[in-house]
PDB file of C-alpha atoms in Angstrom:
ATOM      1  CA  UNK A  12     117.855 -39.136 -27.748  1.00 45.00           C
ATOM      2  CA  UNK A  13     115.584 -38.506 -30.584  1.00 45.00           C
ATOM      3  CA  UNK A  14     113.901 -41.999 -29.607  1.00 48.00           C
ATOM      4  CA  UNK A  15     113.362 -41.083 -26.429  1.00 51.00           C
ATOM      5  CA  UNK A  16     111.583 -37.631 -27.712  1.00 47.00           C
ATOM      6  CA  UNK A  17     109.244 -39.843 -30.008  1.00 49.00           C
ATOM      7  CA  UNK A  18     108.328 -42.118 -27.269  1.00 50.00           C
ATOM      8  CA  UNK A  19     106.836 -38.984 -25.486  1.00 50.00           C
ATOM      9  CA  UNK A  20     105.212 -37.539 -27.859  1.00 51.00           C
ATOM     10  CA  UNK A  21     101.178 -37.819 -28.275  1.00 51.00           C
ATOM     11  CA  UNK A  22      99.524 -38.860 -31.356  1.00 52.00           C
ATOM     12  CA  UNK A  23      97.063 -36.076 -31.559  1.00 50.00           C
ATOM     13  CA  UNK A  24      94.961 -37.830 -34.140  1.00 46.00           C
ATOM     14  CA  UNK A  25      94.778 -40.807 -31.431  1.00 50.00           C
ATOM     15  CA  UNK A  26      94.265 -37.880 -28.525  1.00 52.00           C
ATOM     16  CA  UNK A  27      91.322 -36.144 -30.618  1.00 52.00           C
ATOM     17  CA  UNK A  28      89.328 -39.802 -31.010  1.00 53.00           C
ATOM     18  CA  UNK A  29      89.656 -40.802 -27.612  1.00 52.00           C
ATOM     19  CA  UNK A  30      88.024 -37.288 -26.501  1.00 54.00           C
ATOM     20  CA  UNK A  31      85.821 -37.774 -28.610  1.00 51.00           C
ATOM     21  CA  UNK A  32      84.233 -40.924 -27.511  1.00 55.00           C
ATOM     22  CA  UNK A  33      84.456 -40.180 -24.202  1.00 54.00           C
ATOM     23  CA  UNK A  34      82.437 -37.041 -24.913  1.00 51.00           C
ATOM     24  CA  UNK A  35      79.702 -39.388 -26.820  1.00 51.00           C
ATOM     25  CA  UNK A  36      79.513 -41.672 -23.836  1.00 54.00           C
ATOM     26  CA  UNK A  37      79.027 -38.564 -21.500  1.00 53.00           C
ATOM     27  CA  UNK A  38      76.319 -37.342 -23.646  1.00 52.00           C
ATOM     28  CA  UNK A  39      74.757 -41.146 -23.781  1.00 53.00           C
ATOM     29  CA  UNK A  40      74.811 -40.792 -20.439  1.00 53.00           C
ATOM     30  CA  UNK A  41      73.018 -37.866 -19.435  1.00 50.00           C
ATOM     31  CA  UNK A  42      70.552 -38.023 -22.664  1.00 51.00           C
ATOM     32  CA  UNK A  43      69.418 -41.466 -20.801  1.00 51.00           C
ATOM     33  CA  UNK A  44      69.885 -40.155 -17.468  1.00 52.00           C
ATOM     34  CA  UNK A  45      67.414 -36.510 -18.243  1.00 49.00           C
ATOM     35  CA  UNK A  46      64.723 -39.293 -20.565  1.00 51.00           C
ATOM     36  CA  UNK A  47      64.484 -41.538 -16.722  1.00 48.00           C
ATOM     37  CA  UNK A  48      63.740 -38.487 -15.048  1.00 50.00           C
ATOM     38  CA  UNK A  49      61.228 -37.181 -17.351  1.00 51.00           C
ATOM     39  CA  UNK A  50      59.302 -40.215 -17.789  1.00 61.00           C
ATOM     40  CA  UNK A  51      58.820 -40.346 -14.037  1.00 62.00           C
ATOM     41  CA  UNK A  52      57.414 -36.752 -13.853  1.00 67.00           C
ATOM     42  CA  UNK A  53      55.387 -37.548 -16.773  1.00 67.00           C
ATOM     43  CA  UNK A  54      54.098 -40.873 -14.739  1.00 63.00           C
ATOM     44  CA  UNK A  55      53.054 -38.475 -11.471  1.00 63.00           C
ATOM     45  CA  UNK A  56      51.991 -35.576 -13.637  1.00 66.00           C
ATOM     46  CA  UNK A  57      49.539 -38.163 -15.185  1.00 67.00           C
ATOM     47  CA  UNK A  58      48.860 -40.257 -11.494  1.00 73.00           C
ATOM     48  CA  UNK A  59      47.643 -36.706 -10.272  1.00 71.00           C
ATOM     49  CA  UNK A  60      45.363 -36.154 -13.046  1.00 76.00           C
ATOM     50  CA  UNK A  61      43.661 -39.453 -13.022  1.00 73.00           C
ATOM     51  CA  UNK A  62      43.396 -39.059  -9.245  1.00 72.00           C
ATOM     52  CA  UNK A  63      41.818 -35.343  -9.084  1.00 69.00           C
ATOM     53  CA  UNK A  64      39.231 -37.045 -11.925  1.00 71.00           C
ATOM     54  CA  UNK A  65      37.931 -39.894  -9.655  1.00 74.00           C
ATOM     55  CA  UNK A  66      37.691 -37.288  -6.551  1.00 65.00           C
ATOM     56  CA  UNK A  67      35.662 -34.593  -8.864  1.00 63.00           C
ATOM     57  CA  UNK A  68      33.271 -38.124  -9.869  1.00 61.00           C
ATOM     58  CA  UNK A  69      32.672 -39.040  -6.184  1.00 61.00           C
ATOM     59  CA  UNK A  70      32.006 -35.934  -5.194  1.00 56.00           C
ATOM     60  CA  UNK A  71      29.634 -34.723  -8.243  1.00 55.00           C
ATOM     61  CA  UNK A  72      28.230 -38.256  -7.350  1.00 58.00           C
ATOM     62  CA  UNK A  73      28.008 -37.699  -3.558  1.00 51.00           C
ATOM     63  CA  UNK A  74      26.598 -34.328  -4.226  1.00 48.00           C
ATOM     64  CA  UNK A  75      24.029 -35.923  -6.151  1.00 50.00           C
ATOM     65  CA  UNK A  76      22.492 -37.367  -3.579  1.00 65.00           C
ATOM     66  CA  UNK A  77      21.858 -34.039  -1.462  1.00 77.00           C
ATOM     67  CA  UNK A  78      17.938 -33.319  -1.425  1.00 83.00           C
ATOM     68  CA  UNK A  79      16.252 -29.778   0.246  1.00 87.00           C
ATOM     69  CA  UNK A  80      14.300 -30.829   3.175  1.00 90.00           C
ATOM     70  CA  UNK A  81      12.353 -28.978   5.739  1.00 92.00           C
ATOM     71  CA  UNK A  82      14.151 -28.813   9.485  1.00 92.00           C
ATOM     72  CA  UNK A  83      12.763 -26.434  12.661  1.00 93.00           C
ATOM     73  CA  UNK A  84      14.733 -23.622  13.329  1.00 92.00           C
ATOM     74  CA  UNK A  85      13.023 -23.956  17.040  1.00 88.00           C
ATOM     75  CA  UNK A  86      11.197 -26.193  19.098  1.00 86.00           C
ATOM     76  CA  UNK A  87       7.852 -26.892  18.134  1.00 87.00           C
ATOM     77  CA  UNK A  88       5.020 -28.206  20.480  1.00 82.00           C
ATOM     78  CA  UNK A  89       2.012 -30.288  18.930  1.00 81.00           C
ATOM     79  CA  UNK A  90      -1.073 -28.199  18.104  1.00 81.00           C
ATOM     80  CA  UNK A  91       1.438 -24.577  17.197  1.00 85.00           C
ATOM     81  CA  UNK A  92       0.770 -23.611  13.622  1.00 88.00           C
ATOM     82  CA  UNK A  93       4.537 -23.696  11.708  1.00 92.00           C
ATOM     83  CA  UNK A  94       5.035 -19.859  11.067  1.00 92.00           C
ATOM     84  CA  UNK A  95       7.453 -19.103   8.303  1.00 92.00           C
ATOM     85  CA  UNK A  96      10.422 -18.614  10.646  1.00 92.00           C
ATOM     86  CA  UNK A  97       9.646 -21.736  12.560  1.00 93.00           C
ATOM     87  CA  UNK A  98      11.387 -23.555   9.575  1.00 94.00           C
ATOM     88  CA  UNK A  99      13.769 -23.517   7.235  1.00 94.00           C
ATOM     89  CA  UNK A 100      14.962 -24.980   4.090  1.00 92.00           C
ATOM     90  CA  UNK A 101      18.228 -27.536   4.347  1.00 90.00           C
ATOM     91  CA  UNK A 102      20.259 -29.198   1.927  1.00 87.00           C
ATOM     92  CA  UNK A 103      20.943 -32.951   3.222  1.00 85.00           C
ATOM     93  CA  UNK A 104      22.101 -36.443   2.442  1.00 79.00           C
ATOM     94  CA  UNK A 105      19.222 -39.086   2.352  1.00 64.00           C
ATOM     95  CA  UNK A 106      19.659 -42.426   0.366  1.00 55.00           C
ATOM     96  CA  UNK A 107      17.338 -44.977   2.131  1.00 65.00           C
ATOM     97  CA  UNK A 108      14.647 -42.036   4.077  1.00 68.00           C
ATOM     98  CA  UNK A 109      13.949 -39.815   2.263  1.00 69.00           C
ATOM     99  CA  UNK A 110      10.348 -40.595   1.777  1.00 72.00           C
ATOM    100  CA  UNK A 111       9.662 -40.006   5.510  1.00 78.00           C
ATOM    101  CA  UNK A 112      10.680 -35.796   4.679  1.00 83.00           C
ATOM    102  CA  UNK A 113       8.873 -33.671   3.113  1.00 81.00           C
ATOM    103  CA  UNK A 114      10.748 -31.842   0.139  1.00 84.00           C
ATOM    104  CA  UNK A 115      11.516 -27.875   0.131  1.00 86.00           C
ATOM    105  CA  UNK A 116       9.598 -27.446  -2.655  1.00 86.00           C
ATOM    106  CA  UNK A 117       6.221 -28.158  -0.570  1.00 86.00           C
ATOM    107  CA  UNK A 118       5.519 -25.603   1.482  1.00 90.00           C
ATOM    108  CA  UNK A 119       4.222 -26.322   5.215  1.00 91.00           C
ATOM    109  CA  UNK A 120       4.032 -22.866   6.920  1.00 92.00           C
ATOM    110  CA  UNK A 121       0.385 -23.159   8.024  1.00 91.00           C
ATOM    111  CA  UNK A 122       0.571 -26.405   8.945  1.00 90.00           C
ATOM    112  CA  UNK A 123      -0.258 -27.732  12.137  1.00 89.00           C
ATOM    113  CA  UNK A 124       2.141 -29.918  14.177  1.00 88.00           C
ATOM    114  CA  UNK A 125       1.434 -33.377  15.407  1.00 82.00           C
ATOM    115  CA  UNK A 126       4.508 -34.313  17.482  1.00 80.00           C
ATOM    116  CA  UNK A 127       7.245 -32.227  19.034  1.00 81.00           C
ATOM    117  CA  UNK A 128       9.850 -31.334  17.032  1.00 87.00           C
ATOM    118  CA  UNK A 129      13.034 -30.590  18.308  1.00 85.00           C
ATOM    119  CA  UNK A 130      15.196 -27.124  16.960  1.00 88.00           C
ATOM    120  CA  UNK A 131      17.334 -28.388  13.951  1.00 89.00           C
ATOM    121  CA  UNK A 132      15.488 -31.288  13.584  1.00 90.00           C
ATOM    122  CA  UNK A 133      14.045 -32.582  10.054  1.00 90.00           C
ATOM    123  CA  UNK A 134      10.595 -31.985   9.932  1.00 90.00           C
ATOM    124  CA  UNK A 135       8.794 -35.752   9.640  1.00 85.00           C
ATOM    125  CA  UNK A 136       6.012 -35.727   6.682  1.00 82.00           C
ATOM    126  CA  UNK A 137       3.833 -37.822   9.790  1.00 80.00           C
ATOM    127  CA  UNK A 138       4.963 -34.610  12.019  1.00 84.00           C
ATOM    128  CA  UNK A 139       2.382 -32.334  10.504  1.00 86.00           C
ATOM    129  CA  UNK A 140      -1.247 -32.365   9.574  1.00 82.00           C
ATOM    130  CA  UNK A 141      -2.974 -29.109   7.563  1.00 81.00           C
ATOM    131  CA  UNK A 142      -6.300 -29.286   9.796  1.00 75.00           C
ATOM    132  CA  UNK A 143      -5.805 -28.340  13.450  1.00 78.00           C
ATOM    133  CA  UNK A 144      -5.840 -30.392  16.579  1.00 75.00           C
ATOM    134  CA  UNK A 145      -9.138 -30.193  18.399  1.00 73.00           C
ATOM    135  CA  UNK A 146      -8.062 -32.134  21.556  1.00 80.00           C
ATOM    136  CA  UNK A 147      -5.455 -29.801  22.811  1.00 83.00           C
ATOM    137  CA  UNK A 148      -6.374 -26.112  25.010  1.00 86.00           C
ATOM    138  CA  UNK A 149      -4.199 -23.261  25.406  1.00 88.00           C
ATOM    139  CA  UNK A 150      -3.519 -22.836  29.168  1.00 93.00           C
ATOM    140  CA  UNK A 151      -1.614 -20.448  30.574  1.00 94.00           C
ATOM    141  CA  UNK A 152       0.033 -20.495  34.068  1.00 94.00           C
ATOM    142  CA  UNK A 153       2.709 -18.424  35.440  1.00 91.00           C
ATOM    143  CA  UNK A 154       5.562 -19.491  38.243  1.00 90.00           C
ATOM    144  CA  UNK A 155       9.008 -18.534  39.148  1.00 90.00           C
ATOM    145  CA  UNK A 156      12.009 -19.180  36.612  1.00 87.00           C
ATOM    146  CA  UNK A 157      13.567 -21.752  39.420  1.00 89.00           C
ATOM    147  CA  UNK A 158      10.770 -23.818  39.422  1.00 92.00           C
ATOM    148  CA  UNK A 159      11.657 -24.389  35.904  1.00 92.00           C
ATOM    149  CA  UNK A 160      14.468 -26.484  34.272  1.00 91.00           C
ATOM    150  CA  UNK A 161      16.771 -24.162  32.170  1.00 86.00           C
ATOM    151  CA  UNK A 162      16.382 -26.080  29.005  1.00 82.00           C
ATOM    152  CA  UNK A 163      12.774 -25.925  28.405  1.00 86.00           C
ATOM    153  CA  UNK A 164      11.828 -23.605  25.900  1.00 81.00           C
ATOM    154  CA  UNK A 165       8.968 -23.477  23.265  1.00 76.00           C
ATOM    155  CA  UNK A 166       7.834 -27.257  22.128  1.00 75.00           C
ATOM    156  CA  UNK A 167       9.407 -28.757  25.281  1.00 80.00           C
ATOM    157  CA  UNK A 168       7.777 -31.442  26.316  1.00 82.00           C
ATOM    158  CA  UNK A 169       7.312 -31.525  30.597  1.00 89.00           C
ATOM    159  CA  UNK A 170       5.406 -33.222  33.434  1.00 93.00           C
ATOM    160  CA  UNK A 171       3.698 -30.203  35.690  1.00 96.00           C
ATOM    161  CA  UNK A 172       3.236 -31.631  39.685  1.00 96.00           C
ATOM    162  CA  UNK A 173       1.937 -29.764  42.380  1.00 94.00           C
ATOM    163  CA  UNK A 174       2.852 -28.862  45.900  1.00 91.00           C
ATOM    164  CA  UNK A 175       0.311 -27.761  47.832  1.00 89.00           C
ATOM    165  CA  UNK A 176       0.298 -23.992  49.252  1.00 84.00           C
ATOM    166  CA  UNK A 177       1.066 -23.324  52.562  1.00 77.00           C
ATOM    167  CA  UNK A 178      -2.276 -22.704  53.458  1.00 63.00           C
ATOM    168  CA  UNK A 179      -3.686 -26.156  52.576  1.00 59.00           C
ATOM    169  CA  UNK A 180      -0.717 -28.191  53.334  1.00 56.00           C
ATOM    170  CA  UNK A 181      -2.035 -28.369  57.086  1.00 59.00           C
ATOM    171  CA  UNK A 182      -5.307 -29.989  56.567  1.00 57.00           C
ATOM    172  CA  UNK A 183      -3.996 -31.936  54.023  1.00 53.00           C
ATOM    173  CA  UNK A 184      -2.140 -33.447  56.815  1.00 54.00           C
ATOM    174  CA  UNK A 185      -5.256 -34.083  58.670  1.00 47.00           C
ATOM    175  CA  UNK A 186      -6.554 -35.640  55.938  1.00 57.00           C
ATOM    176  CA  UNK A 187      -2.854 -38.187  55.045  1.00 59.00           C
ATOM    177  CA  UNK A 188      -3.230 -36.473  51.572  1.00 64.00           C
ATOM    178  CA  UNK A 189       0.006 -36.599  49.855  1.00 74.00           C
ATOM    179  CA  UNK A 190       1.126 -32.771  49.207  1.00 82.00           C
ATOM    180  CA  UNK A 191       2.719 -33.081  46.245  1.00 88.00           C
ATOM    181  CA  UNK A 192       0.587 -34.135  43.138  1.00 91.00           C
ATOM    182  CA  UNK A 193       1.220 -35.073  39.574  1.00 94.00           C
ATOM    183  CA  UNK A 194      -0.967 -32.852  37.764  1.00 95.00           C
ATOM    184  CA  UNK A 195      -0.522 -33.518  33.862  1.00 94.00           C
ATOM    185  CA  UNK A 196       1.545 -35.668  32.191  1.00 91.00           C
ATOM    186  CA  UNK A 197       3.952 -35.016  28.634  1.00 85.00           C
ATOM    187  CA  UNK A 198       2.156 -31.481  27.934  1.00 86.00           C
ATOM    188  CA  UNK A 199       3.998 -29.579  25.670  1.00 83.00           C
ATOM    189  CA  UNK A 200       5.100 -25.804  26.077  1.00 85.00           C
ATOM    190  CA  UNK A 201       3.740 -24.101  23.673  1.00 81.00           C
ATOM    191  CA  UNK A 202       4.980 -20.475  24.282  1.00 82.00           C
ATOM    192  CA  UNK A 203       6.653 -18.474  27.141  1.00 86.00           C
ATOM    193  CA  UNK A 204       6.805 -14.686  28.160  1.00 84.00           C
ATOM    194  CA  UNK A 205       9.930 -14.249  30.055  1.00 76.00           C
ATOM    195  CA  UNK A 206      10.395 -10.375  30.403  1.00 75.00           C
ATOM    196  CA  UNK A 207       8.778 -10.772  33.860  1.00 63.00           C
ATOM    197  CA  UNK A 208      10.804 -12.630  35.215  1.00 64.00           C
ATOM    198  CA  UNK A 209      13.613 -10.720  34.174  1.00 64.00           C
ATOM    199  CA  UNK A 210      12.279  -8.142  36.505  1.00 63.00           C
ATOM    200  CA  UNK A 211      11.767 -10.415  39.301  1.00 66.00           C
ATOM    201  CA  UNK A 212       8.605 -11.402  38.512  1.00 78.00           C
ATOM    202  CA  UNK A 213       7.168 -15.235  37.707  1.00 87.00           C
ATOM    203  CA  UNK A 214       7.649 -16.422  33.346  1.00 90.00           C
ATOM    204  CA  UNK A 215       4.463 -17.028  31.710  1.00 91.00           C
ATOM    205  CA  UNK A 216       3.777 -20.430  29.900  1.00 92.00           C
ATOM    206  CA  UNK A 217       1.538 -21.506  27.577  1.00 91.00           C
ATOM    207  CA  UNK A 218       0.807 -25.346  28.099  1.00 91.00           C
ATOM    208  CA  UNK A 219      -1.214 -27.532  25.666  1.00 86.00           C
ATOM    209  CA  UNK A 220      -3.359 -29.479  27.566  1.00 89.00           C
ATOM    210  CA  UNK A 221      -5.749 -32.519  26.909  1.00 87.00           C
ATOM    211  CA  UNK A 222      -9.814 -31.734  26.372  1.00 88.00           C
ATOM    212  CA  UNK A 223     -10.537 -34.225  29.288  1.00 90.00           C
ATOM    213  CA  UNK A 224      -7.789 -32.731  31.580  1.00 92.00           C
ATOM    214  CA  UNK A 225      -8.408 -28.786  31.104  1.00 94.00           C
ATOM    215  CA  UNK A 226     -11.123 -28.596  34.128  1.00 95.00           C
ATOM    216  CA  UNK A 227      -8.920 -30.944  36.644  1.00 95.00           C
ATOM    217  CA  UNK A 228      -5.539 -28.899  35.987  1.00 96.00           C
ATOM    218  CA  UNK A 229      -7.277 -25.309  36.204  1.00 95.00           C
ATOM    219  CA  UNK A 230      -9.011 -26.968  39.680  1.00 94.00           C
ATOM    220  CA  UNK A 231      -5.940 -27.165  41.239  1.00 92.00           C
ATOM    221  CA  UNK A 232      -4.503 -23.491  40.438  1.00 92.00           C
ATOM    222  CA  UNK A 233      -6.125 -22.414  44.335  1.00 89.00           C
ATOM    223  CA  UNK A 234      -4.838 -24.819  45.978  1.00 89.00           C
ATOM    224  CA  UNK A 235      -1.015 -25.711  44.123  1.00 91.00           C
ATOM    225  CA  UNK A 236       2.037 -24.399  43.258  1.00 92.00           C
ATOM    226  CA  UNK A 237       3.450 -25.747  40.154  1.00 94.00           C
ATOM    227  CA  UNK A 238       7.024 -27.493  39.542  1.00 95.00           C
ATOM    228  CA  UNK A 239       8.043 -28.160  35.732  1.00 95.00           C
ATOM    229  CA  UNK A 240       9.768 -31.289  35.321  1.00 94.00           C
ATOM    230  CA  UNK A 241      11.720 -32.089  32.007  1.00 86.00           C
ATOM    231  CA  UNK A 242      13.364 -35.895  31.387  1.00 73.00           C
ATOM    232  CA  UNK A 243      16.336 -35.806  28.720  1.00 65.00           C
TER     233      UNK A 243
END
C-alpha cells in the first residue's frame, strides 16, 4: 500500500525543472521566431527606400531635360505678324533638337512668319524672320461657308479653283474652254470674318497671294466662283 502511494506521487522538484525548460524552449522559440519576422520588415522597409530614391533621381534627371519653347496657340499663315496671343510659352522634352526651337526666353511677338505653322505646334527658329515678306498680298474674297472645307481656319494652307458663272459657262462651251480652273496654288489663309455667314451671308477670307499672281487671280473674280480645296 504505502509503495503503491509513492509510486504515484510526483517529484515536484523534478515537475518544477521540466516546466521550466519547456518554458525556455518556448521563449527560444518565439524570441527567434519575432527576430525572422523583423528582419524581413526591416529588409522591405529598406527595399522601399532605396527604390523611392532611384525614382526621385530619374525623375529630377528626366525633369532636367525639360526646356521652355515657343508653340502656336493657332494656325499661322506665312507673311501674319506673331501677335502675343498667337503663341505661347511650353515646357518640353528635347535631347537631340533642341537647337532647331527657339527658347522662351527670346521673345518673337513681332516676328514675321515664314512657313505655316500649325495650332500647338513648336514654333521652328527657320519658321520666322523679323523683316516682313515682300512677295506675298493681302487678298480678300468672300464665298459661301459650303464651298469651304470645315477645317480650314487661319494659316490653312488651300488650293482656290474656279467654276465659271453661269453666265459665261455658255460661251465657254463655244469656245471647248474647260469651266473649272485652278486659280492659285498652296496660298495660305491668312484671316476669316465669319459673322456673315452666320446670318446667311458668304465668310470673308483673307488669302496671301504671290506678287506675280495678284493681277491673274483678281482677273478672274467677274467671271468665277471660287471652291477652297484643303489636302490633309
Amino acid at each position: 500500500m504505502c509503495a503503491d502511494y509513492s509510486s504515484t506521487m510526483k517529484n515536484p522538484f523534478t515537475d518544477t525543472n521540466h516546466e521550466k525548460s519547456q518554458a525556455i524552449s518556448g521563449s527560444r522559440r518565439v524570441k527567434k521566431q519575432w527576430r525572422w519576422s523583423f528582419d524581413f520588415r526591416l529588409f522591405v522597409g529598406f527595399t522601399l527606400i532605396v527604390a523611392s530614391l532611384i525614382s526621385a533621381y530619374v525623375i529630377s534627371k528626366s525633369t532636367s531635360k525639360m526646356i521652355t519653347v515657343w508653340s502656336a496657340t493657332t494656325d499661322l499663315a506665312p507673311g501674319e505678324m506673331i501677335e502675343e496671343s498667337d503663341v505661347t510659352i511650353t515646357k518640353v522634352s528635347l535631347v537631340n533638337k533642341a537647337e532647331f526651337y527657339l527658347d522662351g526666353a527670346s521673345p518673337i511677338v513681332g516676328s514675321y512668319v515664314l512657313r505655316p505653322i500649325r495650332a500647338s505646334e513648336l514654333v521652328p527658329a527657320f519658321a520666322l524672320s523679323e523683316m516682313p515678306i515682300s512677295d506675298l498680298h493681302k487678298v480678300p474674297i468672300s464665298l459661301p461657308s459650303l464651298r469651304i472645307p470645315h477645317s480650314v481656319s487661319n494659316g490653312s494652307i488651300v488650293d482656290v479653283y474656279g467654276v465659271l458663272r453661269s453666265s459665261t459657262a455658255s460661251l465657254s462651251q463655244v469656245q471647248n474652254q474647260n469651266p473649272t480652273k485652278k486659280l492659285l496654288t498652296g496660298v495660305s489663309v491668312d484671316a476669316m470674318n465669319m459673322d456673315a455667314s452666320k446670318l446667311g451671308g458668304e465668310t470673308g477670307l483673307t488669302l496671301l497671294v504671290p506678287t506675280g499672281e495678284v493681277y491673274s487671280f483678281i482677273s478672274s473674280f467677274a467671271d468665277y466662283e471660287f471652291i477652297l480645296v484643303k489636302s490633309e
